[in-house]
């Protein structure tokens, strides 16, 4: 946990700042027209997540999701608390991170996602950086409302243009995704110039009718199963990712079933989840 966060922090310090193509003061999220159409099911409004680290300290995340008048994602607010080693004596310090991500449908086929991240050390404010990272990426939707390009990757779809099959990266890597008969992604192959990595059947699901995903939210994508989202430099670790595309159905149809784990359902909707890696999650919905 700490090592991964350290990598993310170093990346965020060195990332270039991208200027948003949607900084238009006249932009109105409630009237903007887009090819993208959200899934018409109960909307996830908040996800709280936690896990205990190696030293028993608890890392916590609080995601809040805000939607526009057309039920499209408009804003994601993420606040998380973690613990990192800093200083010559490798003392462990509490780090609170505030992240705001804004989604703008600036044209029928164009999406812009801008983020800013603040890092706060409650016990040593001298290290605070506000914001520590600011940037944006843009993408293009096809006529079905799925992204055919975004930031460093281009996408290829199958099944009438609704299921993501391949992704081509600016760095030369190429991903081919594997699915089951329920449209749940199960693995991938990554081809690069000098290496091929094949990861089949690594993502598992709950194949019972009570664990169908009857929400607007793709939990499989949210926990990192759409691997191409990890290619965004700011998005490498799924539990610290500020940008979510697949979770809102922008990278193809969401799968039918929920990911493997311990789910608690109420009225057909998931309200609690324990990930196989130990992450505990509670889910609330927009009323």
PDB file of C-alpha atoms in Angstrom, residues 57-251:
ATOM      1  CA  UNK A  57      -3.497   1.704  10.359  1.00  0.00           C
ATOM      2  CA  UNK A  58      -6.748   2.053   8.436  1.00  0.00           C
ATOM      3  CA  UNK A  59      -6.702   3.608   4.960  1.00  0.00           C
ATOM      4  CA  UNK A  60     -10.072   5.117   4.021  1.00  0.00           C
ATOM      5  CA  UNK A  61     -11.690   6.463   0.849  1.00  0.00           C
ATOM      6  CA  UNK A  62     -14.914   8.411   0.441  1.00  0.00           C
ATOM      7  CA  UNK A  63     -16.242   8.829  -3.118  1.00  0.00           C
ATOM      8  CA  UNK A  64     -19.210  11.111  -3.773  1.00  0.00           C
ATOM      9  CA  UNK A  65     -20.811  11.145  -7.238  1.00  0.00           C
ATOM     10  CA  UNK A  66     -22.761  14.114  -8.622  1.00  0.00           C
ATOM     11  CA  UNK A  67     -24.906  13.811 -11.752  1.00  0.00           C
ATOM     12  CA  UNK A  68     -26.354  16.337 -14.181  1.00  0.00           C
ATOM     13  CA  UNK A  69     -29.991  16.686 -15.221  1.00  0.00           C
ATOM     14  CA  UNK A  70     -29.528  13.929 -17.841  1.00  0.00           C
ATOM     15  CA  UNK A  71     -28.153  11.527 -15.190  1.00  0.00           C
ATOM     16  CA  UNK A  72     -24.627  11.724 -16.620  1.00  0.00           C
ATOM     17  CA  UNK A  73     -21.709  11.874 -14.235  1.00  0.00           C
ATOM     18  CA  UNK A  74     -20.786  15.502 -13.605  1.00  0.00           C
ATOM     19  CA  UNK A  75     -18.393  15.419 -10.664  1.00  0.00           C
ATOM     20  CA  UNK A  76     -16.551  12.921  -8.496  1.00  0.00           C
ATOM     21  CA  UNK A  77     -15.263  14.061  -5.111  1.00  0.00           C
ATOM     22  CA  UNK A  78     -12.737  11.735  -3.516  1.00  0.00           C
ATOM     23  CA  UNK A  79     -11.310  12.187  -0.046  1.00  0.00           C
ATOM     24  CA  UNK A  80      -8.937   9.594   1.308  1.00  0.00           C
ATOM     25  CA  UNK A  81      -6.638   9.154   4.258  1.00  0.00           C
ATOM     26  CA  UNK A  82      -3.500   7.064   4.037  1.00  0.00           C
ATOM     27  CA  UNK A  83      -0.084   6.855   5.682  1.00  0.00           C
ATOM     28  CA  UNK A  84       3.329   7.374   4.072  1.00  0.00           C
ATOM     29  CA  UNK A  85       6.966   7.331   5.085  1.00  0.00           C
ATOM     30  CA  UNK A  86       8.762  10.664   4.799  1.00  0.00           C
ATOM     31  CA  UNK A  87      11.870  12.271   6.190  1.00  0.00           C
ATOM     32  CA  UNK A  88      15.323  10.926   6.961  1.00  0.00           C
ATOM     33  CA  UNK A  89      14.052   8.620   9.705  1.00  0.00           C
ATOM     34  CA  UNK A  90      11.242   7.127   7.568  1.00  0.00           C
ATOM     35  CA  UNK A  91       8.638   8.196  10.077  1.00  0.00           C
ATOM     36  CA  UNK A  92       5.070   7.347   9.094  1.00  0.00           C
ATOM     37  CA  UNK A  93       2.874  10.402   8.540  1.00  0.00           C
ATOM     38  CA  UNK A  94      -0.854  10.702   7.973  1.00  0.00           C
ATOM     39  CA  UNK A  95      -1.711  12.047   4.539  1.00  0.00           C
ATOM     40  CA  UNK A  96      -5.190  13.368   3.675  1.00  0.00           C
ATOM     41  CA  UNK A  97      -5.922  13.765  -0.021  1.00  0.00           C
ATOM     42  CA  UNK A  98      -8.752  15.764  -1.561  1.00  0.00           C
ATOM     43  CA  UNK A  99      -9.495  15.137  -5.222  1.00  0.00           C
ATOM     44  CA  UNK A 100     -12.164  16.734  -7.404  1.00  0.00           C
ATOM     45  CA  UNK A 101     -12.815  15.422 -10.924  1.00  0.00           C
ATOM     46  CA  UNK A 102     -15.166  17.193 -13.338  1.00  0.00           C
ATOM     47  CA  UNK A 103     -16.692  15.652 -16.473  1.00  0.00           C
ATOM     48  CA  UNK A 104     -17.788  17.930 -19.313  1.00  0.00           C
ATOM     49  CA  UNK A 105     -19.597  16.925 -22.505  1.00  0.00           C
ATOM     50  CA  UNK A 106     -18.292  19.839 -24.508  1.00  0.00           C
ATOM     51  CA  UNK A 107     -19.519  18.544 -27.892  1.00  0.00           C
ATOM     52  CA  UNK A 108     -21.749  15.690 -29.000  1.00  0.00           C
ATOM     53  CA  UNK A 109     -18.693  13.480 -29.437  1.00  0.00           C
ATOM     54  CA  UNK A 110     -16.165  15.119 -27.093  1.00  0.00           C
ATOM     55  CA  UNK A 111     -15.578  14.479 -23.390  1.00  0.00           C
ATOM     56  CA  UNK A 112     -13.197  16.471 -21.196  1.00  0.00           C
ATOM     57  CA  UNK A 113     -12.263  15.301 -17.709  1.00  0.00           C
ATOM     58  CA  UNK A 114     -10.332  17.686 -15.476  1.00  0.00           C
ATOM     59  CA  UNK A 115      -9.005  16.972 -12.002  1.00  0.00           C
ATOM     60  CA  UNK A 116      -7.152  18.660  -9.181  1.00  0.00           C
ATOM     61  CA  UNK A 117      -5.645  17.032  -6.125  1.00  0.00           C
ATOM     62  CA  UNK A 118      -4.671  18.548  -2.781  1.00  0.00           C
ATOM     63  CA  UNK A 119      -2.303  16.788  -0.365  1.00  0.00           C
ATOM     64  CA  UNK A 120      -2.576  17.689   3.315  1.00  0.00           C
ATOM     65  CA  UNK A 121      -0.338  16.528   6.175  1.00  0.00           C
ATOM     66  CA  UNK A 122      -2.313  17.245   9.378  1.00  0.00           C
ATOM     67  CA  UNK A 123       0.753  16.817  11.593  1.00  0.00           C
ATOM     68  CA  UNK A 124       3.195  18.752   9.402  1.00  0.00           C
ATOM     69  CA  UNK A 125       1.476  21.473   7.306  1.00  0.00           C
ATOM     70  CA  UNK A 126       4.820  22.568   5.873  1.00  0.00           C
ATOM     71  CA  UNK A 127       4.529  19.688   3.403  1.00  0.00           C
ATOM     72  CA  UNK A 128       1.035  20.622   2.209  1.00  0.00           C
ATOM     73  CA  UNK A 129       0.618  21.250  -1.496  1.00  0.00           C
ATOM     74  CA  UNK A 130      -2.615  22.819  -2.745  1.00  0.00           C
ATOM     75  CA  UNK A 131      -3.132  21.754  -5.421  1.00  0.00           C
ATOM     76  CA  UNK A 132      -0.344  19.243  -5.891  1.00  0.00           C
ATOM     77  CA  UNK A 133      -1.614  18.110  -9.279  1.00  0.00           C
ATOM     78  CA  UNK A 134      -3.876  19.685 -11.891  1.00  0.00           C
ATOM     79  CA  UNK A 135      -4.655  18.396 -15.340  1.00  0.00           C
ATOM     80  CA  UNK A 136      -7.187  17.142 -17.857  1.00  0.00           C
ATOM     81  CA  UNK A 137      -7.597  14.630 -20.641  1.00  0.00           C
ATOM     82  CA  UNK A 138     -10.009  14.650 -23.558  1.00  0.00           C
ATOM     83  CA  UNK A 139     -11.700  11.854 -25.468  1.00  0.00           C
ATOM     84  CA  UNK A 140     -14.007  11.208 -28.408  1.00  0.00           C
ATOM     85  CA  UNK A 141     -17.231   9.166 -28.363  1.00  0.00           C
ATOM     86  CA  UNK A 142     -18.468   7.023 -31.224  1.00  0.00           C
ATOM     87  CA  UNK A 143     -22.107   7.210 -32.349  1.00  0.00           C
ATOM     88  CA  UNK A 144     -23.012   4.602 -29.702  1.00  0.00           C
ATOM     89  CA  UNK A 145     -21.682   6.813 -26.925  1.00  0.00           C
ATOM     90  CA  UNK A 146     -18.515   4.840 -26.124  1.00  0.00           C
ATOM     91  CA  UNK A 147     -15.024   6.323 -26.145  1.00  0.00           C
ATOM     92  CA  UNK A 148     -13.016   5.532 -29.270  1.00  0.00           C
ATOM     93  CA  UNK A 149     -10.097   7.522 -27.901  1.00  0.00           C
ATOM     94  CA  UNK A 150      -9.119   9.004 -24.593  1.00  0.00           C
ATOM     95  CA  UNK A 151      -5.815  10.493 -23.507  1.00  0.00           C
ATOM     96  CA  UNK A 152      -3.053   8.035 -24.515  1.00  0.00           C
ATOM     97  CA  UNK A 153      -5.232   5.240 -25.944  1.00  0.00           C
ATOM     98  CA  UNK A 154      -7.518   4.444 -28.881  1.00  0.00           C
ATOM     99  CA  UNK A 155     -10.305   1.880 -28.593  1.00  0.00           C
ATOM    100  CA  UNK A 156     -11.752  -0.744 -30.918  1.00  0.00           C
ATOM    101  CA  UNK A 157     -15.197  -2.228 -30.243  1.00  0.00           C
ATOM    102  CA  UNK A 158     -17.072  -5.368 -31.281  1.00  0.00           C
ATOM    103  CA  UNK A 159     -20.687  -6.605 -31.052  1.00  0.00           C
ATOM    104  CA  UNK A 160     -22.243  -3.676 -32.893  1.00  0.00           C
ATOM    105  CA  UNK A 161     -19.750  -1.271 -31.366  1.00  0.00           C
ATOM    106  CA  UNK A 162     -20.763  -1.849 -27.752  1.00  0.00           C
ATOM    107  CA  UNK A 163     -18.021  -4.093 -26.263  1.00  0.00           C
ATOM    108  CA  UNK A 164     -14.437  -2.939 -25.908  1.00  0.00           C
ATOM    109  CA  UNK A 165     -12.172  -5.439 -27.664  1.00  0.00           C
ATOM    110  CA  UNK A 166      -8.793  -3.767 -28.175  1.00  0.00           C
ATOM    111  CA  UNK A 167      -6.919  -0.689 -27.030  1.00  0.00           C
ATOM    112  CA  UNK A 168      -3.859   0.838 -28.667  1.00  0.00           C
ATOM    113  CA  UNK A 169      -1.510   2.935 -26.560  1.00  0.00           C
ATOM    114  CA  UNK A 170       0.735   5.798 -27.630  1.00  0.00           C
ATOM    115  CA  UNK A 171       3.648   3.920 -26.026  1.00  0.00           C
ATOM    116  CA  UNK A 172       3.229   1.006 -28.445  1.00  0.00           C
ATOM    117  CA  UNK A 173       1.396  -1.382 -26.132  1.00  0.00           C
ATOM    118  CA  UNK A 174      -1.702  -3.138 -27.403  1.00  0.00           C
ATOM    119  CA  UNK A 175      -4.370  -4.707 -25.205  1.00  0.00           C
ATOM    120  CA  UNK A 176      -6.859  -7.389 -26.191  1.00  0.00           C
ATOM    121  CA  UNK A 177      -9.613  -7.977 -23.654  1.00  0.00           C
ATOM    122  CA  UNK A 178     -11.325 -11.288 -22.835  1.00  0.00           C
ATOM    123  CA  UNK A 179     -14.966 -11.648 -21.740  1.00  0.00           C
ATOM    124  CA  UNK A 180     -17.391 -14.306 -20.621  1.00  0.00           C
ATOM    125  CA  UNK A 181     -20.845 -14.826 -22.100  1.00  0.00           C
ATOM    126  CA  UNK A 182     -22.290 -12.237 -19.690  1.00  0.00           C
ATOM    127  CA  UNK A 183     -20.113  -9.372 -21.000  1.00  0.00           C
ATOM    128  CA  UNK A 184     -17.961  -9.403 -17.864  1.00  0.00           C
ATOM    129  CA  UNK A 185     -14.287  -8.838 -18.604  1.00  0.00           C
ATOM    130  CA  UNK A 186     -12.222 -11.831 -17.423  1.00  0.00           C
ATOM    131  CA  UNK A 187      -8.676 -11.005 -18.528  1.00  0.00           C
ATOM    132  CA  UNK A 188      -6.433  -9.537 -21.179  1.00  0.00           C
ATOM    133  CA  UNK A 189      -3.342  -9.842 -23.336  1.00  0.00           C
ATOM    134  CA  UNK A 190      -0.841  -7.009 -23.443  1.00  0.00           C
ATOM    135  CA  UNK A 191       1.528  -6.908 -26.420  1.00  0.00           C
ATOM    136  CA  UNK A 192       4.480  -4.549 -26.370  1.00  0.00           C
ATOM    137  CA  UNK A 193       7.572  -4.245 -28.526  1.00  0.00           C
ATOM    138  CA  UNK A 194       9.590  -6.927 -26.713  1.00  0.00           C
ATOM    139  CA  UNK A 195       7.124  -8.624 -24.369  1.00  0.00           C
ATOM    140  CA  UNK A 196       3.729 -10.313 -24.388  1.00  0.00           C
ATOM    141  CA  UNK A 197       1.769 -10.673 -21.143  1.00  0.00           C
ATOM    142  CA  UNK A 198      -1.304 -12.899 -21.103  1.00  0.00           C
ATOM    143  CA  UNK A 199      -3.637 -12.780 -18.092  1.00  0.00           C
ATOM    144  CA  UNK A 200      -6.647 -15.034 -18.730  1.00  0.00           C
ATOM    145  CA  UNK A 201      -9.442 -15.677 -16.254  1.00  0.00           C
ATOM    146  CA  UNK A 202      -8.001 -13.433 -13.544  1.00  0.00           C
ATOM    147  CA  UNK A 203     -11.255 -11.556 -12.875  1.00  0.00           C
ATOM    148  CA  UNK A 204     -13.988 -13.566 -11.163  1.00  0.00           C
ATOM    149  CA  UNK A 205     -17.723 -12.892 -10.745  1.00  0.00           C
ATOM    150  CA  UNK A 206     -20.755 -13.991  -8.756  1.00  0.00           C
ATOM    151  CA  UNK A 207     -22.859 -15.970 -11.231  1.00  0.00           C
ATOM    152  CA  UNK A 208     -26.139 -16.059  -9.315  1.00  0.00           C
ATOM    153  CA  UNK A 209     -29.257 -14.105 -10.139  1.00  0.00           C
ATOM    154  CA  UNK A 210     -29.204 -12.238  -6.815  1.00  0.00           C
ATOM    155  CA  UNK A 211     -25.823 -10.736  -7.727  1.00  0.00           C
ATOM    156  CA  UNK A 212     -26.699  -9.172 -11.048  1.00  0.00           C
ATOM    157  CA  UNK A 213     -25.637  -5.552 -11.310  1.00  0.00           C
ATOM    158  CA  UNK A 214     -28.874  -3.556 -11.354  1.00  0.00           C
ATOM    159  CA  UNK A 215     -27.188  -0.154 -10.943  1.00  0.00           C
ATOM    160  CA  UNK A 216     -25.845   2.564 -13.242  1.00  0.00           C
ATOM    161  CA  UNK A 217     -22.332   1.729 -12.064  1.00  0.00           C
ATOM    162  CA  UNK A 218     -19.854  -0.878 -13.343  1.00  0.00           C
ATOM    163  CA  UNK A 219     -18.213  -2.147 -10.142  1.00  0.00           C
ATOM    164  CA  UNK A 220     -15.871  -4.363 -12.152  1.00  0.00           C
ATOM    165  CA  UNK A 221     -14.424  -1.310 -13.872  1.00  0.00           C
ATOM    166  CA  UNK A 222     -14.314   0.623 -10.614  1.00  0.00           C
ATOM    167  CA  UNK A 223     -12.048  -1.968  -8.960  1.00  0.00           C
ATOM    168  CA  UNK A 224      -9.653  -1.950 -11.902  1.00  0.00           C
ATOM    169  CA  UNK A 225     -10.730  -4.762 -14.222  1.00  0.00           C
ATOM    170  CA  UNK A 226     -10.648  -2.553 -17.326  1.00  0.00           C
ATOM    171  CA  UNK A 227      -6.893  -2.523 -17.389  1.00  0.00           C
ATOM    172  CA  UNK A 228      -6.438   0.214 -19.997  1.00  0.00           C
ATOM    173  CA  UNK A 229      -7.630   2.819 -17.484  1.00  0.00           C
ATOM    174  CA  UNK A 230      -4.450   2.077 -15.509  1.00  0.00           C
ATOM    175  CA  UNK A 231      -2.466   3.439 -18.463  1.00  0.00           C
ATOM    176  CA  UNK A 232      -3.414   6.997 -17.532  1.00  0.00           C
ATOM    177  CA  UNK A 233      -0.373   8.257 -15.591  1.00  0.00           C
ATOM    178  CA  UNK A 234      -2.532   9.590 -12.742  1.00  0.00           C
ATOM    179  CA  UNK A 235      -4.614   6.375 -12.641  1.00  0.00           C
ATOM    180  CA  UNK A 236      -2.062   3.621 -12.080  1.00  0.00           C
ATOM    181  CA  UNK A 237      -3.493   2.280  -8.819  1.00  0.00           C
ATOM    182  CA  UNK A 238      -7.232   1.664  -8.992  1.00  0.00           C
ATOM    183  CA  UNK A 239      -7.886   2.549  -5.354  1.00  0.00           C
ATOM    184  CA  UNK A 240      -6.279   5.989  -5.859  1.00  0.00           C
ATOM    185  CA  UNK A 241      -7.646   6.662  -9.353  1.00  0.00           C
ATOM    186  CA  UNK A 242      -9.202  10.119  -9.815  1.00  0.00           C
ATOM    187  CA  UNK A 243     -10.567   9.380 -13.315  1.00  0.00           C
ATOM    188  CA  UNK A 244     -13.236   6.722 -13.861  1.00  0.00           C
ATOM    189  CA  UNK A 245     -14.587   6.005 -17.341  1.00  0.00           C
ATOM    190  CA  UNK A 246     -15.629   2.360 -17.434  1.00  0.00           C
ATOM    191  CA  UNK A 247     -17.488   2.696 -14.130  1.00  0.00           C
ATOM    192  CA  UNK A 248     -19.974   4.996 -15.887  1.00  0.00           C
ATOM    193  CA  UNK A 249     -20.321   2.909 -19.042  1.00  0.00           C
ATOM    194  CA  UNK A 250     -18.041   4.988 -21.267  1.00  0.00           C
ATOM    195  CA  UNK A 251     -15.892   2.011 -22.330  1.00  0.00           C
TER     196      UNK A 251
END
